[in-house]
């Protein structure tokens, strides 16, 4: 990331609103933001749940309601005003988004519409070494992990970065040799909290079966669970992420999420998920999966 993430995306969201009447391609937006198309595509999906083209189309539809209802423009003029290729393209997009045609909505007026609001960077929290996004919640089936367990004292990890070293050694010596990988290129770092002094850390690969796993490595099955997933983004390669960088993420999780989200940790393990295909010299991302349960009154 060559520019501050928050400033970049605030500028980009402003640009989309002021140029909403134009055709806005991914290539053009990436050039405006000075980031790669690949990372723009991913960041948009993380921030909004939509791809860039989907968000832009949704904002065009939201903005078009003024011309449709308040100003009573012709449908063909509205479609041209917002750079839809054809009148039918606008009608089709409107019906797909709202379940009703533009003319039907103009006549009925009382139909509830779920409108996409302008994006902001409020869902991004700035940390000393990067950014963390608001959590998403997923359910994952049981996982079979093959890796290399290591007992790590918390104080030693903070001083010598033992978990990072263990992970990088595993990547160099074993990662590419483990057969039957479910997600080739994905590193999973499983932590089991044992007591107040130490944890068991297992750099791993998820596999379909243990049948062909190297005998020298450890095997563990992680149960199916619901997870809160926190995405940490930094402007350096993910292999360099260590406890200093993640301490601020955990502070956010412990102090903000657990106190305000209506969810809490439900088990004494968690895991890091790193897709090596996404890492670049000036970009890294790491997902922290925490077993989570709702707090019931």
XYZ file of C-alpha atoms in Angstrom:
297
model
C 0.000 0.000 0.000
C 1.724 3.175 -1.186
C -0.773 5.566 0.411
C -2.524 5.642 3.731
C -5.432 3.229 3.447
C -8.026 5.461 5.058
C -7.139 8.509 2.974
C -7.037 6.410 -0.186
C -10.483 4.926 0.283
C -12.082 8.124 1.514
C -10.789 9.793 -1.641
C -12.057 6.886 -3.736
C -15.542 6.925 -2.194
C -15.714 10.697 -2.798
C -14.573 10.206 -6.372
C -17.285 7.636 -7.067
C -19.987 9.972 -5.737
C -18.817 12.969 -7.772
C -18.430 10.872 -10.940
C -21.441 8.617 -10.442
C -22.856 9.658 -13.835
C -19.838 8.180 -15.623
C -18.843 4.644 -16.486
C -16.366 3.748 -13.751
C -14.195 0.740 -14.519
C -11.966 -1.174 -12.112
C -8.935 -0.127 -14.152
C -9.863 3.526 -13.823
C -10.519 3.349 -10.079
C -7.257 1.489 -9.458
C -5.375 4.193 -11.361
C -7.101 6.916 -9.330
C -6.308 5.162 -6.028
C -2.747 4.171 -7.041
C -3.244 0.587 -5.905
C -3.432 -2.640 -7.894
C -6.735 -3.833 -9.329
C -6.312 -7.034 -7.366
C -6.097 -5.316 -3.982
C -8.787 -2.766 -4.833
C -11.107 -5.639 -5.712
C -10.350 -7.444 -2.435
C -10.580 -4.361 -0.216
C -13.930 -3.341 -1.673
C -15.270 -6.816 -0.985
C -13.995 -6.734 2.597
C -15.339 -3.257 3.326
C -18.743 -3.432 1.685
C -19.539 -7.059 1.002
C -19.812 -6.020 -2.653
C -17.464 -5.984 -5.602
C -16.577 -2.503 -6.945
C -18.932 -2.822 -9.909
C -21.771 -3.997 -7.673
C -21.293 -1.096 -5.268
C -21.164 1.475 -8.079
C -24.307 0.074 -9.689
C -26.086 0.099 -6.307
C -25.096 3.726 -5.738
C -26.306 4.688 -9.232
C -29.668 3.091 -8.453
C -29.880 4.836 -5.069
C -29.056 8.211 -6.600
C -31.511 7.661 -9.458
C -34.485 7.585 -7.080
C -34.448 11.377 -6.978
C -34.935 11.651 -10.740
C -37.397 8.787 -10.750
C -39.725 9.928 -7.952
C -39.107 13.601 -7.249
C -38.398 14.889 -10.735
C -40.441 12.413 -12.787
C -37.773 11.959 -15.449
C -38.324 9.542 -18.329
C -36.745 6.148 -17.699
C -34.604 6.443 -20.817
C -33.223 9.759 -19.596
C -32.420 8.346 -16.158
C -30.600 5.394 -17.659
C -28.530 7.703 -19.872
C -27.837 10.096 -16.990
C -26.236 7.304 -14.953
C -24.391 5.750 -17.903
C -26.399 2.551 -18.161
C -25.786 1.150 -21.609
C -29.463 0.759 -22.441
C -32.793 1.711 -20.901
C -33.470 -1.987 -20.307
C -30.155 -2.299 -18.472
C -31.349 0.237 -15.900
C -34.794 -1.389 -15.593
C -33.256 -4.855 -15.182
C -30.740 -3.645 -12.558
C -33.479 -1.796 -10.655
C -35.761 -4.833 -10.549
C -32.923 -7.152 -9.560
C -31.977 -4.851 -6.682
C -35.446 -3.869 -5.443
C -37.828 -6.556 -6.725
C -39.932 -4.008 -8.626
C -39.543 -2.060 -11.866
C -38.871 1.696 -11.832
C -42.315 2.526 -13.250
C -44.041 0.236 -10.746
C -42.199 1.961 -7.914
C -43.082 5.396 -9.274
C -46.765 4.428 -9.340
C -46.934 2.528 -6.040
C -44.487 4.585 -3.994
C -45.016 2.608 -0.790
C -42.719 -0.310 -1.629
C -39.817 -0.591 0.859
C -36.389 -0.365 -0.781
C -33.110 -1.446 0.787
C -30.779 1.276 -0.466
C -26.982 1.026 -0.513
C -25.542 3.965 1.405
C -22.318 5.729 0.545
C -19.358 3.845 1.948
C -17.195 5.348 4.675
C -14.013 4.171 6.342
C -15.699 3.934 9.741
C -15.476 0.136 9.515
C -11.666 0.337 9.497
C -9.777 0.691 12.782
C -6.273 2.124 12.572
C -3.654 0.311 14.645
C 0.013 1.137 15.239
C 1.200 -1.356 12.595
C -1.741 -1.595 10.204
C -5.518 -1.838 10.128
C -8.174 -4.234 11.337
C -11.591 -4.533 9.705
C -14.880 -5.039 11.489
C -15.372 -8.777 12.069
C -17.354 -11.092 9.869
C -18.963 -14.245 11.227
C -18.666 -17.629 9.558
C -19.316 -21.265 10.300
C -16.577 -23.699 9.329
C -16.738 -27.483 9.275
C -14.196 -29.568 11.161
C -10.632 -29.204 9.875
C -7.786 -31.708 9.706
C -4.469 -29.930 10.259
C -0.998 -31.314 9.668
C 1.873 -29.315 11.100
C 4.631 -29.012 13.654
C 3.648 -28.326 17.255
C 5.759 -26.213 19.543
C 5.279 -25.180 23.151
C 5.832 -21.427 23.443
C 6.000 -19.331 26.575
C 4.244 -16.007 26.125
C 7.203 -14.072 27.529
C 9.624 -15.790 25.132
C 7.370 -15.080 22.182
C 7.279 -11.397 23.055
C 11.068 -11.287 23.333
C 12.233 -13.644 20.589
C 9.196 -13.852 18.232
C 9.202 -17.629 18.538
C 5.834 -18.152 16.838
C 6.934 -16.162 13.782
C 10.193 -18.113 13.621
C 8.362 -21.433 13.980
C 5.968 -20.458 11.209
C 8.691 -19.345 8.801
C 10.746 -22.497 9.478
C 7.683 -24.631 8.797
C 7.088 -22.760 5.550
C 10.649 -23.388 4.401
C 10.937 -27.027 5.465
C 7.495 -28.632 5.238
C 4.749 -26.418 3.834
C 5.079 -27.346 0.159
C 5.647 -31.063 0.838
C 2.375 -31.876 2.627
C -0.016 -33.759 0.301
C -3.817 -33.510 0.035
C -3.979 -29.803 0.907
C -7.512 -28.402 0.982
C -6.341 -24.849 0.240
C -2.950 -24.898 -1.529
C -0.893 -21.886 -0.540
C -2.821 -21.226 2.697
C -0.934 -21.287 6.006
C -2.882 -21.953 9.204
C -1.294 -21.156 12.548
C -3.245 -22.877 15.334
C -2.822 -21.662 18.919
C -4.124 -23.614 21.899
C -3.962 -21.596 25.106
C -2.766 -23.959 27.837
C -2.427 -21.697 30.896
C -1.324 -18.200 31.871
C 2.296 -18.928 30.906
C 2.330 -20.828 27.643
C 0.468 -22.063 24.587
C 0.902 -24.761 21.967
C 1.456 -23.290 18.510
C 1.108 -25.438 15.386
C 2.009 -24.038 11.963
C -0.192 -26.149 9.688
C -1.757 -27.043 6.386
C -5.394 -28.149 6.203
C -5.674 -31.556 4.513
C -8.487 -33.713 3.196
C -7.139 -36.809 4.965
C -4.396 -37.763 7.405
C -3.659 -40.936 5.389
C -0.662 -39.491 3.542
C 0.603 -37.065 6.158
C 4.363 -37.228 6.898
C 4.947 -39.297 10.032
C 7.314 -36.682 11.427
C 4.564 -34.054 11.658
C 1.718 -33.585 14.117
C -1.964 -34.072 13.360
C -4.960 -32.444 14.986
C -8.653 -32.190 14.123
C -10.308 -28.868 14.908
C -14.061 -29.199 15.556
C -16.733 -27.451 13.521
C -17.524 -24.066 14.978
C -18.777 -20.547 14.432
C -16.005 -17.957 14.228
C -15.558 -14.234 14.432
C -12.998 -13.369 11.747
C -10.781 -10.310 12.091
C -8.737 -9.222 9.080
C -5.407 -7.488 9.802
C -3.865 -5.571 6.880
C -0.333 -4.165 6.813
C 2.053 -2.579 4.344
C 4.708 -5.308 4.580
C 4.923 -8.993 3.665
C 2.794 -11.291 5.830
C 5.836 -13.455 6.714
C 7.120 -10.522 8.787
C 4.021 -10.257 11.002
C 4.940 -10.934 14.633
C 3.514 -10.571 18.149
C 4.349 -6.839 18.242
C 1.994 -6.265 15.310
C -0.717 -8.597 16.596
C -0.711 -7.281 20.169
C -2.707 -4.247 19.033
C -5.148 -6.503 17.166
C -5.720 -8.532 20.328
C -6.171 -5.370 22.358
C -8.895 -4.333 19.903
C -10.496 -7.781 20.108
C -10.358 -8.019 23.896
C -11.311 -4.458 24.756
C -13.640 -3.438 21.938
C -15.156 -6.534 20.352
C -15.804 -8.619 23.452
C -17.295 -5.664 25.286
C -19.561 -4.321 22.547
C -20.323 -6.955 19.931
C -22.747 -9.215 21.802
C -20.305 -12.088 21.175
C -17.592 -13.698 23.293
C -14.845 -16.298 22.826
C -16.223 -19.791 23.282
C -13.046 -21.877 23.393
C -9.355 -21.754 24.297
C -8.007 -22.007 20.768
C -7.908 -19.778 17.702
C -6.079 -19.824 14.407
C -4.443 -17.486 11.927
C -5.191 -17.889 8.220
C -2.677 -16.515 5.724
C -3.111 -16.915 1.967
C 0.387 -16.739 0.535
C -0.945 -15.855 -2.913
C -1.995 -12.436 -1.601
C 1.310 -11.408 -0.028
C 3.582 -8.848 -1.649
C 6.620 -6.955 -0.415
C 4.438 -3.955 0.461
C 1.208 -5.770 1.348
C 0.194 -8.451 3.810
C -3.037 -9.677 5.342
C -3.818 -12.157 8.082
C -7.193 -13.404 9.319
C -7.688 -14.351 12.966
C -10.476 -16.907 13.499
C -11.870 -16.913 17.038
C -14.549 -19.418 18.113
C -17.429 -17.117 19.024
C -20.818 -17.429 20.667
C -23.572 -14.913 21.236
C -24.030 -13.569 24.735
C -27.620 -14.311 25.695
C -29.391 -12.143 28.271
